[in-house]
Tab-separated table of C-alpha atoms and ligand atoms in Angstrom:
chain	number	residue	atom	x	y	z
O	137	MET	CA	0.000	0.000	0.000
O	138	SER	CA	1.475	3.321	-1.078
O	139	ARG	CA	2.069	6.001	1.576
O	140	LEU	CA	1.883	8.698	-1.068
O	141	VAL	CA	-1.047	11.114	-0.606
O	142	TYR	CA	-2.503	13.451	-3.215
O	143	LEU	CA	-3.774	16.709	-1.725
O	144	LEU	CA	-5.968	18.402	-4.325
O	145	ASN	CA	-7.409	21.909	-4.229
O	146	GLY	CA	-10.106	23.289	-6.505
O	147	PRO	CA	-10.899	26.690	-8.011
O	148	ASN	CA	-10.061	30.018	-6.393
O	149	LEU	CA	-8.025	28.414	-3.620
O	150	ASN	CA	-4.912	29.877	-5.271
O	151	LEU	CA	-6.222	33.194	-3.882
O	152	LEU	CA	-6.260	32.069	-0.247
O	153	GLY	CA	-5.001	34.829	2.019
O	154	LYS	CA	-6.433	37.486	-0.322
O	155	ARG	CA	-9.861	35.990	-0.967
O	156	GLN	CA	-12.580	36.777	1.622
O	157	PRO	CA	-10.185	36.482	4.585
O	158	HIS	CA	-13.113	36.826	7.012
O	159	ILE	CA	-14.265	33.424	5.695
O	160	TYR	CA	-11.050	31.678	4.626
O	161	GLY	CA	-8.443	33.304	6.887
O	162	HIS	CA	-5.098	34.916	6.143
O	163	GLU	CA	-2.990	31.877	5.345
O	164	THR	CA	-1.955	31.387	1.731
O	165	LEU	CA	-1.984	28.128	-0.207
O	166	ALA	CA	1.823	28.216	-0.065
O	167	ASP	CA	1.623	28.360	3.772
O	168	ILE	CA	-0.698	25.338	3.732
O	169	GLU	CA	1.588	23.437	1.368
O	170	ARG	CA	4.613	24.164	3.586
O	171	ASP	CA	2.853	23.018	6.777
O	172	CYS	CA	1.363	19.921	5.129
O	173	THR	CA	4.712	18.940	3.615
O	174	ALA	CA	6.343	19.156	7.065
O	175	LEU	CA	3.552	17.152	8.711
O	176	ALA	CA	3.509	14.537	5.937
O	177	HIS	CA	7.247	14.050	6.489
O	178	GLU	CA	6.666	13.610	10.233
O	179	LEU	CA	3.917	11.044	9.538
O	180	GLY	CA	6.037	9.117	7.046
O	181	LEU	CA	3.808	10.100	4.111
O	182	GLY	CA	4.793	11.335	0.670
O	183	LEU	CA	2.761	14.303	-0.573
O	184	ARG	CA	1.741	15.632	-3.968
O	185	PHE	CA	0.094	19.024	-3.455
O	186	HIS	CA	-1.888	20.509	-6.360
O	187	GLN	CA	-4.353	23.296	-7.081
O	188	SER	CA	-6.303	24.015	-10.243
O	189	ASN	CA	-9.105	26.222	-11.442
O	190	ARG	CA	-9.895	23.606	-14.130
O	191	GLU	CA	-12.135	20.642	-13.432
O	192	TYR	CA	-10.397	18.335	-15.944
O	193	GLU	CA	-7.030	18.857	-14.242
O	194	ILE	CA	-8.439	17.690	-10.916
O	195	ILE	CA	-9.928	14.634	-12.649
O	196	ASP	CA	-6.547	13.887	-14.285
O	197	TRP	CA	-4.824	14.083	-10.870
O	198	VAL	CA	-7.349	11.633	-9.422
O	199	HIS	CA	-6.499	9.286	-12.315
O	200	ALA	CA	-2.778	9.750	-11.592
O	201	ALA	CA	-3.468	9.013	-7.907
O	202	ARG	CA	-5.004	5.677	-8.979
O	203	GLU	CA	-1.616	4.671	-10.331
O	204	GLU	CA	0.577	5.651	-7.417
O	205	ALA	CA	-1.204	6.992	-4.321
O	206	GLY	CA	-2.597	5.366	-1.177
O	207	GLY	CA	-4.977	8.211	-0.290
O	208	ILE	CA	-6.554	11.432	-1.528
O	209	ILE	CA	-7.393	14.585	0.410
O	210	ILE	CA	-9.495	16.958	-1.630
O	211	ASN	CA	-10.940	20.410	-1.176
O	212	PRO	CA	-12.928	20.598	-4.413
O	213	ALA	CA	-14.013	24.190	-3.559
O	214	ALA	CA	-16.991	25.227	-5.730
O	215	PHE	CA	-16.779	21.946	-7.706
O	216	THR	CA	-17.958	20.260	-4.476
O	217	HIS	CA	-21.446	21.473	-5.214
O	218	THR	CA	-21.512	20.902	-8.977
O	219	SER	CA	-19.219	18.128	-10.143
O	220	VAL	CA	-20.532	14.669	-10.887
O	221	ALA	CA	-17.352	14.216	-12.960
O	222	ILE	CA	-15.088	14.593	-9.912
O	223	LEU	CA	-17.350	12.227	-7.943
O	224	ASP	CA	-17.111	9.667	-10.770
O	225	ALA	CA	-13.319	10.003	-10.846
O	226	LEU	CA	-13.062	9.549	-7.065
O	227	ASN	CA	-15.272	6.464	-7.326
O	228	THR	CA	-12.509	4.835	-9.414
O	229	PHE	CA	-9.995	5.292	-6.576
O	230	GLU	CA	-9.699	2.484	-4.047
O	231	GLY	CA	-7.908	4.078	-1.076
O	232	PRO	CA	-9.204	6.515	1.546
O	233	VAL	CA	-10.665	9.808	0.315
O	234	LEU	CA	-11.099	12.719	2.712
O	235	GLU	CA	-12.996	15.890	1.845
O	236	VAL	CA	-11.874	19.168	3.416
O	237	HIS	CA	-13.559	22.561	3.551
O	238	ILE	CA	-11.909	25.475	5.282
O	239	SER	CA	-15.244	27.090	6.103
O	240	ASN	CA	-18.262	25.442	7.681
O	241	VAL	CA	-20.271	25.026	4.492
O	242	HIS	CA	-23.369	24.058	6.516
O	243	LYS	CA	-23.478	27.470	8.143
O	244	ARG	CA	-23.374	29.207	4.764
O	245	GLU	CA	-25.715	29.537	1.762
O	246	GLU	CA	-28.083	26.643	1.062
O	247	PHE	CA	-26.339	25.753	-2.238
O	248	ARG	CA	-23.179	24.889	-0.279
O	249	HIS	CA	-24.988	22.327	1.867
O	250	HIS	CA	-24.921	19.630	-0.803
O	251	SER	CA	-21.667	17.957	-1.801
O	252	PHE	CA	-21.385	15.478	-4.667
O	253	VAL	CA	-17.960	14.465	-3.341
O	254	SER	CA	-19.371	13.439	0.065
O	255	GLY	CA	-21.032	10.539	-1.791
O	256	ARG	CA	-17.545	9.000	-1.978
O	257	ALA	CA	-15.594	10.585	0.871
O	258	ASP	CA	-14.675	8.387	3.839
O	259	GLY	CA	-14.722	11.496	6.026
O	260	VAL	CA	-15.512	15.196	5.771
O	261	ILE	CA	-13.842	18.038	7.665
O	262	ALA	CA	-15.496	21.455	7.468
O	263	GLY	CA	-15.111	24.642	9.452
O	264	PHE	CA	-11.740	23.899	11.051
O	265	GLY	CA	-10.030	26.572	8.975
O	266	THR	CA	-6.775	25.602	7.287
O	267	GLN	CA	-6.087	23.238	10.226
O	268	GLY	CA	-8.545	20.899	8.507
O	269	TYR	CA	-5.843	19.872	6.018
O	270	GLN	CA	-3.531	18.768	8.816
O	271	LEU	CA	-6.313	16.851	10.549
O	272	ALA	CA	-7.063	15.108	7.262
O	273	LEU	CA	-3.398	14.164	6.836
O	274	ARG	CA	-3.341	12.638	10.322
O	275	ARG	CA	-6.500	10.675	9.494
O	276	VAL	CA	-5.098	9.388	6.189
O	277	ALA	CA	-1.912	8.282	7.975
O	278	PHE	CA	-4.072	6.442	10.537
O	279	LEU	CA	-6.176	4.741	7.842
O	280	LEU	CA	-3.109	3.700	5.830
O	281	ASP	CA	-1.483	2.291	8.990
O	282	GLN	CA	-4.680	0.400	9.730
O	283	GLN	CA	-4.787	-1.030	6.184
O	284	ALA	CA	-1.140	-2.057	6.410
O	285	ARG	CA	-1.835	-3.984	9.626
O	286	ALA	CA	-4.936	-5.759	8.272
Z	459	LIG	C1	-14.769	25.738	0.286
Z	459	LIG	C2	-16.286	25.951	0.404
Z	459	LIG	C3	-16.927	26.016	-0.959
Z	459	LIG	O1	-18.339	26.195	-0.827
Z	459	LIG	C4	-16.388	27.189	-1.740
Z	459	LIG	O2	-16.919	27.213	-3.047
Z	459	LIG	C5	-14.894	27.223	-1.768
Z	459	LIG	C6	-14.130	26.803	-0.594
Z	459	LIG	C7	-14.051	25.795	1.639
Z	459	LIG	O3	-12.895	25.373	1.699
Z	459	LIG	O4	-14.628	26.253	2.634
Z	459	LIG	O5	-14.305	27.698	-2.740
Z	459	LIG	O6	-14.539	24.454	-0.277
């Protein structure tokens, strides 16, 4: 079982730190990547960290993850609420999938309450700010350890 994890970020998350900081905070995506890379190292995980504003790129990374990764952490951003294609791609992946949202989507507009991706995710973290990514990494490490022992 591979200990490589794909951490995928959807549209507009490249603007973290500048974009609606009252909702998403002041940390940038580069800050998140730095902290996740350090934590992944500590947990004995490899990490591929990606962001795209294009749906097809996220789908292609899920396909790449099928070939080499043990787990996927994904913040699909607005595609969460629209993308059957990302759900279908994730359904082809066999390892753990964790969905992360920086904000608590359930406290926000009604259209954010439904997630296509949750139909596949093994767990969902929402409203923990950027800390959610680190919690998801710890959970993936736990699940991969558990699989390795089984
Ligand atoms: C988000 C929540 C989504 O509703 C929104 O479209 C985003 C970010 C979050 O991390 O809180 O772009 O996924």
